[in-house]
CSV table of C-alpha atoms in Angstrom, one decimal:
chain,number,residue,atom,x,y,z
A,1,SER,CA,-14.2,-97.8,145.7
A,2,TYR,CA,-14.3,-98.9,142.0
A,3,GLU,CA,-16.7,-97.1,139.8
A,4,LEU,CA,-18.1,-97.7,136.3
A,5,THR,CA,-19.3,-94.6,134.4
A,6,GLN,CA,-21.9,-94.7,131.6
A,7,PRO,CA,-23.5,-91.8,129.7
A,8,PRO,CA,-27.1,-91.3,131.0
A,9,SER,CA,-28.5,-91.5,127.5
A,10,VAL,CA,-27.6,-92.3,123.9
A,11,SER,CA,-29.8,-91.5,120.9
A,12,VAL,CA,-29.7,-93.3,117.5
A,13,SER,CA,-31.7,-93.4,114.4
A,14,PRO,CA,-33.2,-96.7,113.3
A,15,GLY,CA,-30.7,-98.6,111.1
A,16,GLN,CA,-27.7,-96.7,112.4
A,17,THR,CA,-25.0,-97.9,114.9
A,18,ALA,CA,-25.3,-97.2,118.6
A,19,SER,CA,-22.3,-97.2,120.9
A,20,ILE,CA,-22.6,-97.2,124.6
A,21,THR,CA,-19.5,-96.8,126.7
A,22,CYS,CA,-18.6,-97.9,130.2
A,23,SER,CA,-15.5,-96.4,131.8
A,24,GLY,CA,-13.4,-97.5,134.7
A,25,HIS,CA,-9.8,-97.6,135.8
A,26,LYS,CA,-8.0,-100.3,133.9
A,27,LEU,CA,-11.3,-101.8,132.9
A,28,GLY,CA,-9.7,-103.6,130.0
A,29,ASN,CA,-8.0,-105.9,132.6
A,30,LYS,CA,-11.3,-107.1,133.8
A,31,TYR,CA,-14.2,-109.0,132.1
A,32,THR,CA,-17.2,-106.8,131.4
A,33,CYS,CA,-20.7,-107.9,130.6
A,34,TRP,CA,-23.8,-106.0,129.5
A,35,TYR,CA,-27.5,-106.3,130.3
A,36,GLN,CA,-30.5,-104.9,128.5
A,37,GLN,CA,-33.6,-104.0,130.5
A,38,LYS,CA,-36.9,-103.0,129.0
A,39,PRO,CA,-39.6,-101.2,131.0
A,40,GLY,CA,-41.2,-103.5,133.5
A,41,GLN,CA,-38.9,-106.4,132.7
A,42,SER,CA,-35.9,-108.1,134.3
A,43,PRO,CA,-32.5,-107.4,133.0
A,44,ALA,CA,-31.3,-109.8,130.3
A,45,LEU,CA,-27.7,-110.6,129.4
A,46,VAL,CA,-26.6,-109.5,125.9
A,47,ILE,CA,-22.8,-109.6,126.1
A,48,TYR,CA,-20.5,-111.5,128.5
A,49,GLN,CA,-16.7,-111.8,128.9
A,50,ASP,CA,-16.3,-108.6,126.9
A,51,ASN,CA,-17.4,-109.8,123.5
A,52,LYS,CA,-19.4,-113.0,123.7
A,53,ARG,CA,-23.1,-113.2,122.8
A,54,PRO,CA,-25.4,-115.6,124.6
A,55,SER,CA,-27.5,-117.8,122.4
A,56,GLY,CA,-30.5,-116.0,121.1
A,57,ILE,CA,-28.9,-112.6,121.1
A,58,PRO,CA,-28.9,-111.0,117.6
A,59,GLU,CA,-25.5,-110.6,115.9
A,60,ARG,CA,-26.1,-106.9,115.7
A,61,PHE,CA,-25.0,-106.8,119.4
A,62,SER,CA,-21.2,-106.8,119.9
A,63,GLY,CA,-18.8,-105.8,122.6
A,64,SER,CA,-15.2,-104.7,123.1
A,65,ASN,CA,-13.0,-103.8,126.1
A,66,SER,CA,-9.6,-102.1,126.1
A,67,GLY,CA,-7.7,-99.6,128.2
A,68,ASN,CA,-10.2,-97.9,130.5
A,69,THR,CA,-13.3,-98.3,128.3
A,70,ALA,CA,-15.7,-101.1,127.4
A,71,THR,CA,-18.1,-100.5,124.5
A,72,LEU,CA,-21.4,-102.1,123.6
A,73,THR,CA,-22.2,-101.7,119.9
A,74,ILE,CA,-25.5,-102.2,118.3
A,75,SER,CA,-25.3,-102.3,114.5
A,76,GLY,CA,-28.5,-101.6,112.5
A,77,THR,CA,-30.3,-100.5,115.6
A,78,GLN,CA,-34.0,-101.4,115.7
A,79,ALA,CA,-36.9,-99.9,117.6
A,80,MET,CA,-37.1,-103.0,119.8
A,81,ASP,CA,-33.5,-102.2,121.0
A,82,GLU,CA,-34.8,-99.1,122.9
A,83,ALA,CA,-34.0,-100.0,126.5
A,84,ASP,CA,-31.7,-99.3,129.5
A,85,TYR,CA,-28.3,-100.9,129.2
A,86,TYR,CA,-26.0,-101.7,132.2
A,87,CYS,CA,-22.4,-102.7,132.2
A,88,GLN,CA,-21.0,-104.9,135.0
A,89,ALA,CA,-17.5,-105.8,136.2
A,90,TRP,CA,-15.9,-107.4,139.3
A,91,ASP,CA,-13.5,-105.6,141.5
A,92,SER,CA,-12.2,-106.3,145.1
A,93,SER,CA,-14.6,-109.1,145.7
A,94,THR,CA,-17.6,-106.9,144.7
A,95,VAL,CA,-19.9,-106.8,141.7
A,96,ILE,CA,-20.0,-103.3,140.2
A,97,PHE,CA,-22.7,-102.0,137.9
A,98,GLY,CA,-22.5,-98.9,135.8
A,99,GLY,CA,-25.3,-96.4,136.3
A,100,GLY,CA,-27.1,-97.4,133.2
A,101,THR,CA,-27.6,-95.8,129.8
A,102,ARG,CA,-31.0,-95.3,128.2
A,103,LEU,CA,-30.8,-96.0,124.5
A,104,ILE,CA,-33.3,-93.9,122.6
A,105,VAL,CA,-34.2,-94.9,119.1
A,106,LEU,CA,-35.5,-91.8,117.3
B,1,GLN,CA,-35.4,-124.4,130.1
B,2,VAL,CA,-33.4,-122.7,132.8
B,3,GLN,CA,-35.8,-120.7,135.0
B,4,LEU,CA,-35.8,-118.8,138.2
B,5,VAL,CA,-39.2,-118.1,139.8
B,6,GLN,CA,-39.4,-115.7,142.7
B,7,SER,CA,-42.0,-115.3,145.5
B,8,GLY,CA,-44.6,-112.6,145.4
B,9,ALA,CA,-44.7,-108.9,146.4
B,10,GLU,CA,-44.3,-107.9,150.0
B,11,VAL,CA,-45.2,-104.9,152.1
B,12,LYS,CA,-43.3,-104.4,155.3
B,13,ARG,CA,-43.1,-101.9,158.1
B,14,PRO,CA,-39.8,-100.1,158.9
B,15,GLY,CA,-37.7,-102.3,161.2
B,16,ALA,CA,-39.3,-105.5,160.0
B,17,SER,CA,-37.6,-108.3,158.0
B,18,VAL,CA,-38.4,-109.8,154.6
B,19,LYS,CA,-37.5,-113.1,153.1
B,20,VAL,CA,-37.6,-113.6,149.3
B,21,SER,CA,-37.4,-117.0,147.7
B,22,CYS,CA,-36.0,-118.0,144.3
B,23,LYS,CA,-36.8,-121.5,142.9
B,24,ALA,CA,-34.4,-122.7,140.3
B,25,SER,CA,-35.1,-125.3,137.6
B,26,GLY,CA,-33.9,-126.6,134.3
B,27,TYR,CA,-30.3,-127.1,135.2
B,28,THR,CA,-28.0,-128.8,137.7
B,29,VAL,CA,-28.5,-126.4,140.5
B,30,THR,CA,-25.5,-127.3,142.6
B,31,THR,CA,-23.1,-126.4,139.8
B,32,TYR,CA,-24.0,-122.7,139.9
B,33,GLY,CA,-24.5,-120.0,142.5
B,34,ILE,CA,-27.3,-117.4,142.9
B,35,SER,CA,-26.7,-113.7,143.1
B,36,TRP,CA,-29.2,-111.2,144.4
B,37,VAL,CA,-29.5,-107.7,142.9
B,38,ARG,CA,-32.0,-105.0,143.8
B,39,GLN,CA,-33.3,-102.0,141.9
B,40,ALA,CA,-34.9,-99.0,143.7
B,41,PRO,CA,-37.8,-97.3,141.8
B,42,GLY,CA,-36.3,-95.4,138.8
B,43,GLN,CA,-32.8,-96.3,139.8
B,44,GLY,CA,-30.0,-98.6,138.6
B,45,LEU,CA,-28.9,-102.0,139.7
B,46,GLU,CA,-27.2,-102.8,143.1
B,47,TRP,CA,-25.5,-106.1,143.8
B,48,MET,CA,-26.4,-107.6,147.2
B,49,GLY,CA,-24.4,-110.8,147.3
B,50,TRP,CA,-23.9,-114.3,146.1
B,51,ILE,CA,-24.4,-117.8,147.5
B,52,ASN,CA,-22.7,-121.0,146.4
B,53,ILE,CA,-25.6,-123.5,146.2
B,54,TYR,CA,-23.2,-126.5,146.5
B,55,ASN,CA,-21.6,-125.6,149.9
B,56,GLY,CA,-23.5,-122.5,151.1
B,57,ASP,CA,-20.5,-120.2,150.9
B,58,THR,CA,-21.6,-116.5,150.7
B,59,ASN,CA,-20.1,-113.2,149.5
B,60,TYR,CA,-22.1,-110.2,150.7
B,61,ALA,CA,-21.9,-106.6,149.5
B,62,GLN,CA,-20.1,-104.6,152.2
B,63,ARG,CA,-22.8,-102.0,152.7
B,64,LEU,CA,-25.4,-104.7,153.5
B,65,GLN,CA,-23.2,-106.8,155.8
B,66,GLY,CA,-25.0,-107.6,159.0
B,67,ARG,CA,-28.5,-107.0,157.6
B,68,VAL,CA,-28.6,-109.6,154.8
B,69,THR,CA,-28.5,-113.4,154.9
B,70,MET,CA,-28.6,-115.7,151.9
B,71,THR,CA,-29.4,-119.3,152.3
B,72,THR,CA,-30.4,-122.3,150.2
B,73,ASP,CA,-32.5,-125.4,150.4
B,74,THR,CA,-30.9,-127.9,148.0
B,75,PRO,CA,-33.7,-130.5,148.0
B,76,THR,CA,-36.2,-127.9,146.8
B,77,THR,CA,-33.6,-126.1,144.7
B,78,THR,CA,-34.7,-122.8,146.3
B,79,ALA,CA,-32.5,-119.9,147.4
B,80,TYR,CA,-33.5,-117.3,149.9
B,81,MET,CA,-32.5,-113.8,150.7
B,82,GLU,CA,-33.5,-112.3,154.0
B,83,LEU,CA,-33.0,-108.5,154.7
B,84,ARG,CA,-33.5,-107.3,158.3
B,85,ARG,CA,-34.1,-103.9,159.9
B,86,LEU,CA,-35.9,-102.7,156.8
B,87,ARG,CA,-35.8,-98.9,156.0
B,88,SER,CA,-37.8,-97.0,153.5
B,89,ASP,CA,-34.8,-96.8,151.1
B,90,ASP,CA,-34.9,-100.7,150.9
B,91,THR,CA,-38.0,-100.3,148.8
B,92,ALA,CA,-37.0,-101.9,145.6
B,93,VAL,CA,-37.5,-104.8,143.1
B,94,TYR,CA,-35.3,-107.7,144.3
B,95,TYR,CA,-33.9,-110.0,141.6
B,96,CYS,CA,-32.2,-113.4,141.8
B,97,ALA,CA,-29.9,-114.5,139.0
B,98,ARG,CA,-27.8,-117.5,138.2
B,99,SER,CA,-24.1,-117.0,138.2
B,100,ALA,CA,-21.3,-119.6,138.4
B,101,THR,CA,-19.2,-117.5,140.7
B,102,PRO,CA,-19.7,-114.1,142.3
B,103,ALA,CA,-17.4,-112.6,139.6
B,104,ASP,CA,-19.3,-114.2,136.8
B,105,TYR,CA,-22.1,-112.9,134.6
B,106,PHE,CA,-25.8,-113.2,135.6
B,107,ASP,CA,-28.0,-115.4,133.3
B,108,PRO,CA,-30.9,-115.8,133.6
B,109,TRP,CA,-32.7,-113.5,136.0
B,110,GLY,CA,-35.8,-114.1,138.0
B,111,GLN,CA,-38.9,-112.1,137.4
B,112,GLY,CA,-38.3,-109.9,140.4
B,113,THR,CA,-40.0,-109.3,143.7
B,114,LEU,CA,-41.3,-105.9,144.7
B,115,VAL,CA,-40.6,-105.2,148.4
B,116,THR,CA,-42.3,-102.0,149.7
B,117,VAL,CA,-41.2,-100.6,153.1
B,118,SER,CA,-43.8,-98.2,154.4
B,119,SER,CA,-45.3,-97.1,157.7
Protein backbone atom coordinates (compact mmCIF):
# COMPACT_ATOMS: atom_id res chain seq x y z
CA SER A 1 0.00 0.00 0.00
CA TYR A 2 1.07 3.56 -0.64
CA GLU A 3 2.86 5.39 2.16
CA LEU A 4 3.77 9.01 2.86
CA THR A 5 6.78 9.57 5.08
CA GLN A 6 7.36 12.71 7.15
CA PRO A 7 10.08 13.49 9.69
CA PRO A 8 8.70 13.24 13.24
CA SER A 9 9.90 16.71 14.13
CA VAL A 10 11.53 19.81 12.70
CA SER A 11 13.03 22.61 14.75
CA VAL A 12 13.40 26.19 13.62
CA SER A 13 14.32 29.52 15.18
CA PRO A 14 11.83 32.38 15.01
CA GLY A 15 12.21 34.34 11.79
CA GLN A 16 13.99 31.51 9.98
CA THR A 17 12.66 29.21 7.25
CA ALA A 18 11.20 25.83 8.11
CA SER A 19 10.92 23.05 5.55
CA ILE A 20 8.81 19.98 6.17
CA THR A 21 9.09 17.13 3.69
CA CYS A 22 6.65 14.41 2.67
CA SER A 23 8.01 11.51 0.65
CA GLY A 24 6.20 8.91 -1.44
CA HIS A 25 6.74 6.95 -4.63
CA LYS A 26 6.25 9.32 -7.59
CA LEU A 27 4.44 11.73 -5.28
CA GLY A 28 5.11 14.51 -7.79
CA ASN A 29 2.53 12.88 -10.05
CA LYS A 30 -0.19 13.39 -7.45
CA TYR A 31 -1.72 16.45 -5.85
CA THR A 32 -0.55 16.97 -2.27
CA CYS A 33 -2.09 19.13 0.41
CA TRP A 34 -1.01 20.12 3.91
CA TYR A 35 -2.84 20.60 7.19
CA GLN A 36 -1.84 22.39 10.36
CA GLN A 37 -3.11 21.09 13.67
CA LYS A 38 -2.57 22.94 16.93
CA PRO A 39 -3.13 21.20 20.29
CA GLY A 40 -6.79 20.60 21.01
CA GLN A 41 -7.90 21.93 17.62
CA SER A 42 -9.14 20.43 14.39
CA PRO A 43 -6.76 20.27 11.44
CA ALA A 44 -6.83 23.27 9.11
CA LEU A 45 -5.87 23.35 5.43
CA VAL A 46 -2.79 25.47 4.71
CA ILE A 47 -1.79 24.29 1.20
CA TYR A 48 -3.81 22.47 -1.46
CA GLN A 49 -3.02 21.19 -4.96
CA ASP A 50 0.70 21.25 -4.16
CA ASN A 51 1.18 25.01 -3.90
CA LYS A 52 -2.10 26.91 -3.53
CA ARG A 53 -2.96 28.81 -0.36
CA PRO A 54 -6.55 29.00 0.89
CA SER A 55 -7.81 32.45 1.67
CA GLY A 56 -6.69 33.61 5.08
CA ILE A 57 -3.46 31.59 5.09
CA PRO A 58 -0.41 33.87 5.39
CA GLU A 59 1.92 34.23 2.42
CA ARG A 60 4.78 32.79 4.46
CA PHE A 61 3.27 29.33 3.82
CA SER A 62 4.21 27.82 0.46
CA GLY A 63 4.36 24.37 -1.09
CA SER A 64 6.09 22.45 -3.83
CA ASN A 65 5.94 18.91 -5.17
CA SER A 66 8.33 17.16 -7.53
CA GLY A 67 9.78 13.72 -7.99
CA ASN A 68 9.19 11.75 -4.81
CA THR A 69 8.97 14.67 -2.39
CA ALA A 70 6.49 17.37 -1.49
CA THR A 71 7.70 20.22 0.71
CA LEU A 72 5.88 22.67 2.94
CA THR A 73 7.95 25.80 3.49
CA ILE A 74 7.27 28.38 6.16
CA SER A 75 9.27 31.56 5.65
CA GLY A 76 9.85 33.89 8.58
CA THR A 77 8.48 31.30 11.00
CA GLN A 78 6.54 32.69 13.93
CA ALA A 79 5.86 31.21 17.35
CA MET A 80 2.21 30.78 16.36
CA ASP A 81 3.29 28.34 13.62
CA GLU A 82 4.32 25.75 16.19
CA ALA A 83 1.99 22.83 15.46
CA ASP A 84 1.70 19.39 13.90
CA TYR A 85 1.67 19.33 10.10
CA TYR A 86 0.23 16.52 7.96
CA CYS A 87 0.57 15.91 4.24
CA GLN A 88 -2.18 14.16 2.28
CA ALA A 89 -2.43 12.54 -1.13
CA TRP A 90 -4.76 10.19 -3.01
CA ASP A 91 -3.76 6.78 -4.28
CA SER A 92 -5.70 3.71 -5.41
CA SER A 93 -9.06 5.11 -4.31
CA THR A 94 -7.75 5.87 -0.83
CA VAL A 95 -6.77 9.01 1.03
CA ILE A 96 -3.28 8.70 2.48
CA PHE A 97 -1.96 10.88 5.29
CA GLY A 98 1.64 11.25 6.28
CA GLY A 99 2.49 10.43 9.87
CA GLY A 100 2.77 14.08 10.81
CA THR A 101 5.61 16.42 11.69
CA ARG A 102 5.80 18.47 14.86
CA LEU A 103 7.22 21.89 14.10
CA ILE A 104 9.08 23.25 17.10
CA VAL A 105 9.84 26.96 17.13
CA LEU A 106 12.77 27.41 19.51
CA GLN B 1 -19.61 31.16 6.69
CA VAL B 2 -18.99 27.53 5.81
CA GLN B 3 -19.38 25.50 8.97
CA LEU B 4 -19.57 21.88 10.04
CA VAL B 5 -20.97 21.21 13.52
CA GLN B 6 -20.67 17.74 14.99
CA SER B 7 -22.56 15.93 17.72
CA GLY B 8 -21.24 15.57 21.25
CA ALA B 9 -18.89 13.09 22.90
CA GLU B 10 -19.91 9.47 23.29
CA VAL B 11 -18.89 6.63 25.59
CA LYS B 12 -19.59 3.13 24.34
CA ARG B 13 -19.01 -0.45 25.43
CA PRO B 14 -16.98 -2.81 23.25
CA GLY B 15 -19.21 -4.42 20.65
CA ALA B 16 -21.67 -1.52 20.57
CA SER B 17 -22.27 0.95 17.73
CA VAL B 18 -21.88 4.72 17.56
CA LYS B 19 -23.43 7.23 15.18
CA VAL B 20 -21.85 10.67 14.83
CA SER B 21 -23.60 13.53 13.06
CA CYS B 22 -22.17 16.47 11.12
CA LYS B 23 -24.43 19.39 10.20
CA ALA B 24 -23.26 21.49 7.28
CA SER B 25 -24.19 25.11 6.64
CA GLY B 26 -23.06 28.18 4.75
CA TYR B 27 -22.76 26.58 1.30
CA THR B 28 -24.71 24.55 -1.24
CA VAL B 29 -24.40 21.23 0.47
CA THR B 30 -25.26 19.05 -2.52
CA THR B 31 -22.27 20.34 -4.49
CA TYR B 32 -19.76 18.83 -2.07
CA GLY B 33 -19.18 15.56 -0.27
CA ILE B 34 -18.20 14.86 3.32
CA SER B 35 -15.16 12.90 4.39
CA TRP B 36 -14.68 11.34 7.80
CA VAL B 37 -11.28 11.20 9.47
CA ARG B 38 -10.35 9.90 12.90
CA GLN B 39 -7.43 10.50 15.22
CA ALA B 40 -6.59 8.17 18.08
CA PRO B 41 -5.10 9.81 21.20
CA GLY B 42 -1.61 11.10 20.45
CA GLN B 43 -1.69 9.60 16.96
CA GLY B 44 -1.98 10.80 13.36
CA LEU B 45 -4.91 11.14 11.01
CA GLU B 46 -6.74 8.17 9.49
CA TRP B 47 -9.19 8.56 6.62
CA MET B 48 -12.39 6.57 7.06
CA GLY B 49 -14.33 7.32 3.91
CA TRP B 50 -16.35 9.82 1.87
CA ILE B 51 -19.96 10.29 0.93
CA ASN B 52 -21.43 12.21 -1.99
CA ILE B 53 -24.19 14.37 -0.52
CA TYR B 54 -25.94 14.67 -3.89
CA ASN B 55 -26.47 10.99 -4.65
CA GLY B 56 -25.30 9.09 -1.56
CA ASP B 57 -22.40 7.33 -3.28
CA THR B 58 -19.77 6.22 -0.81
CA ASN B 59 -16.09 5.33 -0.79
CA TYR B 60 -14.91 3.57 2.38
CA ALA B 61 -11.41 2.84 3.61
CA GLN B 62 -10.71 -0.81 3.01
CA ARG B 63 -9.78 -1.60 6.61
CA LEU B 64 -13.16 -0.36 7.84
CA GLN B 65 -15.30 -2.00 5.15
CA GLY B 66 -18.18 -3.87 6.75
CA ARG B 67 -18.07 -1.88 10.01
CA VAL B 68 -18.70 1.66 8.81
CA THR B 69 -21.72 3.21 7.13
CA MET B 70 -22.00 6.82 5.99
CA THR B 71 -25.35 8.38 5.24
CA THR B 72 -26.86 11.80 4.72
CA ASP B 73 -30.15 13.57 5.30
CA THR B 74 -30.28 16.25 2.63
CA PRO B 75 -33.26 18.25 4.01
CA THR B 76 -31.40 18.83 7.28
CA THR B 77 -27.98 19.07 5.55
CA THR B 78 -26.63 16.52 8.00
CA ALA B 79 -24.17 13.70 7.37
CA TYR B 80 -23.83 10.67 9.60
CA MET B 81 -21.09 8.15 10.28
CA GLU B 82 -21.97 4.92 12.03
CA LEU B 83 -19.27 2.54 13.26
CA ARG B 84 -20.29 -0.90 14.48
CA ARG B 85 -18.69 -3.61 16.60
CA LEU B 86 -16.62 -1.06 18.46
CA ARG B 87 -13.25 -2.04 19.92
CA SER B 88 -11.01 -0.23 22.36
CA ASP B 89 -8.74 0.84 19.51
CA ASP B 90 -11.67 2.73 17.96
CA THR B 91 -11.27 5.28 20.76
CA ALA B 92 -10.52 8.48 18.89
CA VAL B 93 -11.66 11.94 17.91
CA TYR B 94 -13.82 11.65 14.80
CA TYR B 95 -13.86 14.56 12.36
CA CYS B 96 -16.03 15.36 9.38
CA ALA B 97 -14.65 17.60 6.65
CA ARG B 98 -15.97 19.03 3.41
CA SER B 99 -14.39 17.76 0.21
CA ALA B 100 -15.63 17.99 -3.36
CA THR B 101 -14.50 14.45 -4.19
CA PRO B 102 -12.82 11.71 -2.14
CA ALA B 103 -9.52 12.68 -3.79
CA ASP B 104 -9.87 16.35 -2.98
CA TYR B 105 -8.57 18.41 -0.08
CA PHE B 106 -10.58 18.77 3.14
CA ASP B 107 -11.78 22.25 4.07
CA PRO B 108 -13.18 23.09 6.53
CA TRP B 109 -13.25 20.48 9.30
CA GLY B 110 -15.80 19.97 12.02
CA GLN B 111 -14.85 20.51 15.64
CA GLY B 112 -14.45 16.78 16.27
CA THR B 113 -16.35 14.22 18.34
CA LEU B 114 -14.57 12.16 20.98
CA VAL B 115 -15.71 8.55 21.01
CA THR B 116 -14.44 6.51 23.94
CA VAL B 117 -14.78 2.73 23.87
CA SER B 118 -14.36 1.23 27.29
CA SER B 119 -15.78 -1.58 29.37
